[in-house]
Amino acid sequence: MLLSLTTGCATITRGTEDTLVINSEPSGADIKLSNGMTGQTPATFKLPRKDAVFVKIQKAGYQTVEVNVQPQVSGGGGAGMAGNVLVGGIIGMAVDAGSGAMNDLMPNPLDVKLVATDGEMIDIAGGGVEERLAQLRALRKNRSITESEYRRKRAEIVSKL
């Protein structure tokens, strides 16, 4: 009984952290969170349930995606809060509300389909044709550009012979 008076139900059953899952197509995109955490897709981050976080996803050759992930009251968190009300745990309600244990981070999982930038934006440094084609092949190999962008830019380089 003492435990129910000093802690919130959702805090006990769900914890104060959520696991944010971030995926991208294609994978291997750089992730930067507003809290300073970084990674590369696919990735997971343990984050406080109570805090919003701004997510920036970048990959060379693709448009940058920015998403605001917000805490929202979840079904499980709401049930924990309701348990506090039924038991009469005003302190528990305050703990759950303050810790964010009643929240889930949304959207989660964060699945992003990256959109390729226009092939004209692909920066191939000067040099001979073979050097420029080698740079272009390297961009395709590390998936910085799509196959269609590769073909389009290759045709442009070769046509200038």
PDB file of C-alpha atoms in Angstrom:
ATOM      1  CA  MET A   1       0.000   0.000   0.000  1.00  0.00           C
ATOM      2  CA  LEU A   2       2.832   2.390   0.829  1.00  0.00           C
ATOM      3  CA  LEU A   3       4.284   1.783  -2.645  1.00  0.00           C
ATOM      4  CA  SER A   4       1.019   2.844  -4.295  1.00  0.00           C
ATOM      5  CA  LEU A   5       1.039   6.083  -2.330  1.00  0.00           C
ATOM      6  CA  THR A   6       4.615   7.033  -3.189  1.00  0.00           C
ATOM      7  CA  THR A   7       4.831   6.102  -6.866  1.00  0.00           C
ATOM      8  CA  GLY A   8       2.531   6.153  -9.868  1.00  0.00           C
ATOM      9  CA  CYS A   9       1.072   3.025 -11.428  1.00  0.00           C
ATOM     10  CA  ALA A  10       2.300   3.879 -14.940  1.00  0.00           C
ATOM     11  CA  THR A  11       5.724   4.758 -13.567  1.00  0.00           C
ATOM     12  CA  ILE A  12       5.957   1.268 -12.084  1.00  0.00           C
ATOM     13  CA  THR A  13       4.440  -0.695 -14.969  1.00  0.00           C
ATOM     14  CA  ARG A  14       5.771   1.251 -17.976  1.00  0.00           C
ATOM     15  CA  GLY A  15       8.835   3.146 -16.812  1.00  0.00           C
ATOM     16  CA  THR A  16       9.816   6.679 -17.683  1.00  0.00           C
ATOM     17  CA  GLU A  17      11.648   5.877 -20.938  1.00  0.00           C
ATOM     18  CA  ASP A  18      10.385   4.855 -24.359  1.00  0.00           C
ATOM     19  CA  THR A  19      12.336   3.270 -27.212  1.00  0.00           C
ATOM     20  CA  LEU A  20      12.134   5.382 -30.363  1.00  0.00           C
ATOM     21  CA  VAL A  21      12.712   3.324 -33.522  1.00  0.00           C
ATOM     22  CA  ILE A  22      13.859   5.140 -36.665  1.00  0.00           C
ATOM     23  CA  ASN A  23      14.034   3.488 -40.095  1.00  0.00           C
ATOM     24  CA  SER A  24      14.676   4.902 -43.551  1.00  0.00           C
ATOM     25  CA  GLU A  25      14.471   3.676 -47.098  1.00  0.00           C
ATOM     26  CA  PRO A  26      17.223   3.557 -48.178  1.00  0.00           C
ATOM     27  CA  SER A  27      18.947   2.757 -44.910  1.00  0.00           C
ATOM     28  CA  GLY A  28      22.242   4.263 -43.792  1.00  0.00           C
ATOM     29  CA  ALA A  29      20.909   7.805 -43.328  1.00  0.00           C
ATOM     30  CA  ASP A  30      22.425  10.000 -40.637  1.00  0.00           C
ATOM     31  CA  ILE A  31      20.184  10.811 -37.669  1.00  0.00           C
ATOM     32  CA  LYS A  32      20.547  13.845 -35.407  1.00  0.00           C
ATOM     33  CA  LEU A  33      18.263  14.339 -32.412  1.00  0.00           C
ATOM     34  CA  SER A  34      17.732  17.713 -30.766  1.00  0.00           C
ATOM     35  CA  ASN A  35      19.034  16.239 -27.497  1.00  0.00           C
ATOM     36  CA  GLY A  36      22.469  15.653 -29.083  1.00  0.00           C
ATOM     37  CA  MET A  37      22.108  11.930 -29.789  1.00  0.00           C
ATOM     38  CA  THR A  38      23.172  10.724 -33.227  1.00  0.00           C
ATOM     39  CA  GLY A  39      23.027   7.497 -35.182  1.00  0.00           C
ATOM     40  CA  GLN A  40      22.424   5.922 -38.543  1.00  0.00           C
ATOM     41  CA  THR A  41      19.280   4.191 -39.785  1.00  0.00           C
ATOM     42  CA  PRO A  42      18.046   1.734 -38.737  1.00  0.00           C
ATOM     43  CA  ALA A  43      18.452   2.878 -35.128  1.00  0.00           C
ATOM     44  CA  THR A  44      16.806   2.849 -31.715  1.00  0.00           C
ATOM     45  CA  PHE A  45      17.095   5.447 -28.974  1.00  0.00           C
ATOM     46  CA  LYS A  46      16.038   5.240 -25.292  1.00  0.00           C
ATOM     47  CA  LEU A  47      14.379   8.575 -24.549  1.00  0.00           C
ATOM     48  CA  PRO A  48      12.375  10.082 -21.695  1.00  0.00           C
ATOM     49  CA  ARG A  49       8.647   9.601 -22.301  1.00  0.00           C
ATOM     50  CA  LYS A  50       7.936  13.175 -21.173  1.00  0.00           C
ATOM     51  CA  ASP A  51      10.183  15.054 -23.609  1.00  0.00           C
ATOM     52  CA  ALA A  52       9.567  16.015 -27.226  1.00  0.00           C
ATOM     53  CA  VAL A  53      12.514  15.536 -29.559  1.00  0.00           C
ATOM     54  CA  PHE A  54      13.247  16.957 -32.998  1.00  0.00           C
ATOM     55  CA  VAL A  55      14.638  14.359 -35.442  1.00  0.00           C
ATOM     56  CA  LYS A  56      16.682  15.250 -38.539  1.00  0.00           C
ATOM     57  CA  ILE A  57      17.403  12.490 -41.085  1.00  0.00           C
ATOM     58  CA  GLN A  58      19.949  13.160 -43.837  1.00  0.00           C
ATOM     59  CA  LYS A  59      21.610  11.177 -46.595  1.00  0.00           C
ATOM     60  CA  ALA A  60      23.697  12.518 -49.463  1.00  0.00           C
ATOM     61  CA  GLY A  61      21.645  12.646 -52.650  1.00  0.00           C
ATOM     62  CA  TYR A  62      18.328  12.768 -50.749  1.00  0.00           C
ATOM     63  CA  GLN A  63      16.118  15.467 -49.322  1.00  0.00           C
ATOM     64  CA  THR A  64      16.494  16.036 -45.584  1.00  0.00           C
ATOM     65  CA  VAL A  65      13.548  14.910 -43.456  1.00  0.00           C
ATOM     66  CA  GLU A  66      12.692  16.639 -40.180  1.00  0.00           C
ATOM     67  CA  VAL A  67      10.130  15.228 -37.745  1.00  0.00           C
ATOM     68  CA  ASN A  68       8.941  16.460 -34.372  1.00  0.00           C
ATOM     69  CA  VAL A  69       8.360  13.464 -32.066  1.00  0.00           C
ATOM     70  CA  GLN A  70       5.916  14.361 -29.276  1.00  0.00           C
ATOM     71  CA  PRO A  71       4.831  12.681 -26.038  1.00  0.00           C
ATOM     72  CA  GLN A  72       1.168  11.647 -26.142  1.00  0.00           C
ATOM     73  CA  VAL A  73      -0.947   9.888 -23.537  1.00  0.00           C
ATOM     74  CA  SER A  74      -1.042   6.216 -24.441  1.00  0.00           C
ATOM     75  CA  GLY A  75      -3.696   3.611 -23.730  1.00  0.00           C
ATOM     76  CA  GLY A  76      -1.429   1.863 -21.215  1.00  0.00           C
ATOM     77  CA  GLY A  77      -0.424   5.149 -19.593  1.00  0.00           C
ATOM     78  CA  GLY A  78      -4.033   6.260 -19.361  1.00  0.00           C
ATOM     79  CA  ALA A  79      -4.948   2.954 -17.709  1.00  0.00           C
ATOM     80  CA  GLY A  80      -2.135   3.446 -15.192  1.00  0.00           C
ATOM     81  CA  MET A  81      -3.399   6.940 -14.458  1.00  0.00           C
ATOM     82  CA  ALA A  82      -6.953   5.592 -14.049  1.00  0.00           C
ATOM     83  CA  GLY A  83      -5.573   3.040 -11.585  1.00  0.00           C
ATOM     84  CA  ASN A  84      -4.188   5.924  -9.567  1.00  0.00           C
ATOM     85  CA  VAL A  85      -7.609   7.599  -9.493  1.00  0.00           C
ATOM     86  CA  LEU A  86      -9.357   4.388  -8.373  1.00  0.00           C
ATOM     87  CA  VAL A  87      -6.852   3.694  -5.633  1.00  0.00           C
ATOM     88  CA  GLY A  88      -6.989   7.327  -4.590  1.00  0.00           C
ATOM     89  CA  GLY A  89      -3.315   7.929  -5.291  1.00  0.00           C
ATOM     90  CA  ILE A  90      -3.133  11.660  -5.865  1.00  0.00           C
ATOM     91  CA  ILE A  91       0.619  11.446  -5.295  1.00  0.00           C
ATOM     92  CA  GLY A  92       0.843   8.626  -7.834  1.00  0.00           C
ATOM     93  CA  MET A  93      -1.071  10.712 -10.364  1.00  0.00           C
ATOM     94  CA  ALA A  94       1.370  13.559  -9.858  1.00  0.00           C
ATOM     95  CA  VAL A  95       4.358  11.208 -10.221  1.00  0.00           C
ATOM     96  CA  ASP A  96       2.981   9.699 -13.453  1.00  0.00           C
ATOM     97  CA  ALA A  97       2.185  13.117 -14.900  1.00  0.00           C
ATOM     98  CA  GLY A  98       5.572  14.546 -13.921  1.00  0.00           C
ATOM     99  CA  SER A  99       7.639  11.564 -15.069  1.00  0.00           C
ATOM    100  CA  GLY A 100       5.808  11.201 -18.370  1.00  0.00           C
ATOM    101  CA  ALA A 101       5.227   7.495 -17.648  1.00  0.00           C
ATOM    102  CA  MET A 102       1.697   7.767 -19.019  1.00  0.00           C
ATOM    103  CA  ASN A 103       3.039   8.919 -22.428  1.00  0.00           C
ATOM    104  CA  ASP A 104       4.312   7.264 -25.575  1.00  0.00           C
ATOM    105  CA  LEU A 105       6.534   9.049 -28.085  1.00  0.00           C
ATOM    106  CA  MET A 106       4.683   9.566 -31.363  1.00  0.00           C
ATOM    107  CA  PRO A 107       5.195   8.824 -34.184  1.00  0.00           C
ATOM    108  CA  ASN A 108       6.931   5.604 -33.220  1.00  0.00           C
ATOM    109  CA  PRO A 109       8.280   3.785 -35.110  1.00  0.00           C
ATOM    110  CA  LEU A 110       9.386   6.586 -37.378  1.00  0.00           C
ATOM    111  CA  ASP A 111       9.563   5.104 -40.896  1.00  0.00           C
ATOM    112  CA  VAL A 112      10.834   7.504 -43.551  1.00  0.00           C
ATOM    113  CA  LYS A 113      11.082   7.017 -47.308  1.00  0.00           C
ATOM    114  CA  LEU A 114      13.798   9.369 -48.461  1.00  0.00           C
ATOM    115  CA  VAL A 115      13.197  11.266 -51.704  1.00  0.00           C
ATOM    116  CA  ALA A 116      16.143  11.551 -54.062  1.00  0.00           C
ATOM    117  CA  THR A 117      17.205  15.031 -55.031  1.00  0.00           C
ATOM    118  CA  ASP A 118      17.245  16.015 -58.677  1.00  0.00           C
ATOM    119  CA  GLY A 119      20.190  14.479 -60.513  1.00  0.00           C
ATOM    120  CA  GLU A 120      21.359  17.963 -61.527  1.00  0.00           C
ATOM    121  CA  MET A 121      22.200  18.578 -57.883  1.00  0.00           C
ATOM    122  CA  ILE A 122      24.772  15.747 -57.851  1.00  0.00           C
ATOM    123  CA  ASP A 123      28.157  17.372 -57.431  1.00  0.00           C
ATOM    124  CA  ILE A 124      30.837  15.654 -59.493  1.00  0.00           C
ATOM    125  CA  ALA A 125      34.136  17.500 -59.116  1.00  0.00           C
ATOM    126  CA  GLY A 126      36.165  18.480 -62.148  1.00  0.00           C
ATOM    127  CA  GLY A 127      38.831  16.290 -63.662  1.00  0.00           C
ATOM    128  CA  GLY A 128      38.917  13.918 -66.563  1.00  0.00           C
ATOM    129  CA  VAL A 129      35.943  11.899 -67.733  1.00  0.00           C
ATOM    130  CA  GLU A 130      37.218   8.688 -66.108  1.00  0.00           C
ATOM    131  CA  GLU A 131      37.740  10.453 -62.778  1.00  0.00           C
ATOM    132  CA  ARG A 132      34.248  11.960 -62.883  1.00  0.00           C
ATOM    133  CA  LEU A 133      32.713   8.587 -63.799  1.00  0.00           C
ATOM    134  CA  ALA A 134      34.629   6.937 -60.927  1.00  0.00           C
ATOM    135  CA  GLN A 135      33.213   9.539 -58.516  1.00  0.00           C
ATOM    136  CA  LEU A 136      29.746   8.867 -59.886  1.00  0.00           C
ATOM    137  CA  ARG A 137      30.168   5.079 -59.461  1.00  0.00           C
ATOM    138  CA  ALA A 138      31.268   5.652 -55.853  1.00  0.00           C
ATOM    139  CA  LEU A 139      28.113   7.697 -55.167  1.00  0.00           C
ATOM    140  CA  ARG A 140      25.992   4.868 -56.590  1.00  0.00           C
ATOM    141  CA  LYS A 141      27.900   2.203 -54.645  1.00  0.00           C
ATOM    142  CA  ASN A 142      27.352   3.899 -51.265  1.00  0.00           C
ATOM    143  CA  ARG A 143      23.709   4.545 -52.213  1.00  0.00           C
ATOM    144  CA  SER A 144      24.035   8.311 -52.156  1.00  0.00           C
ATOM    145  CA  ILE A 145      22.239   8.387 -55.508  1.00  0.00           C
ATOM    146  CA  THR A 146      19.651   6.166 -57.134  1.00  0.00           C
ATOM    147  CA  GLU A 147      20.293   4.029 -60.185  1.00  0.00           C
ATOM    148  CA  SER A 148      18.243   6.380 -62.371  1.00  0.00           C
ATOM    149  CA  GLU A 149      20.224   9.393 -61.107  1.00  0.00           C
ATOM    150  CA  TYR A 150      23.436   7.506 -61.857  1.00  0.00           C
ATOM    151  CA  ARG A 151      22.339   6.750 -65.436  1.00  0.00           C
ATOM    152  CA  ARG A 152      21.165  10.314 -66.054  1.00  0.00           C
ATOM    153  CA  LYS A 153      24.364  11.921 -64.743  1.00  0.00           C
ATOM    154  CA  ARG A 154      26.564   9.348 -66.520  1.00  0.00           C
ATOM    155  CA  ALA A 155      24.862  10.141 -69.831  1.00  0.00           C
ATOM    156  CA  GLU A 156      25.444  13.845 -69.192  1.00  0.00           C
ATOM    157  CA  ILE A 157      29.169  13.315 -68.528  1.00  0.00           C
ATOM    158  CA  VAL A 158      29.652  11.037 -71.522  1.00  0.00           C
ATOM    159  CA  SER A 159      27.719  13.392 -73.855  1.00  0.00           C
ATOM    160  CA  LYS A 160      30.264  16.154 -73.159  1.00  0.00           C
ATOM    161  CA  LEU A 161      33.131  14.128 -74.700  1.00  0.00           C
TER     162      LEU A 161
END
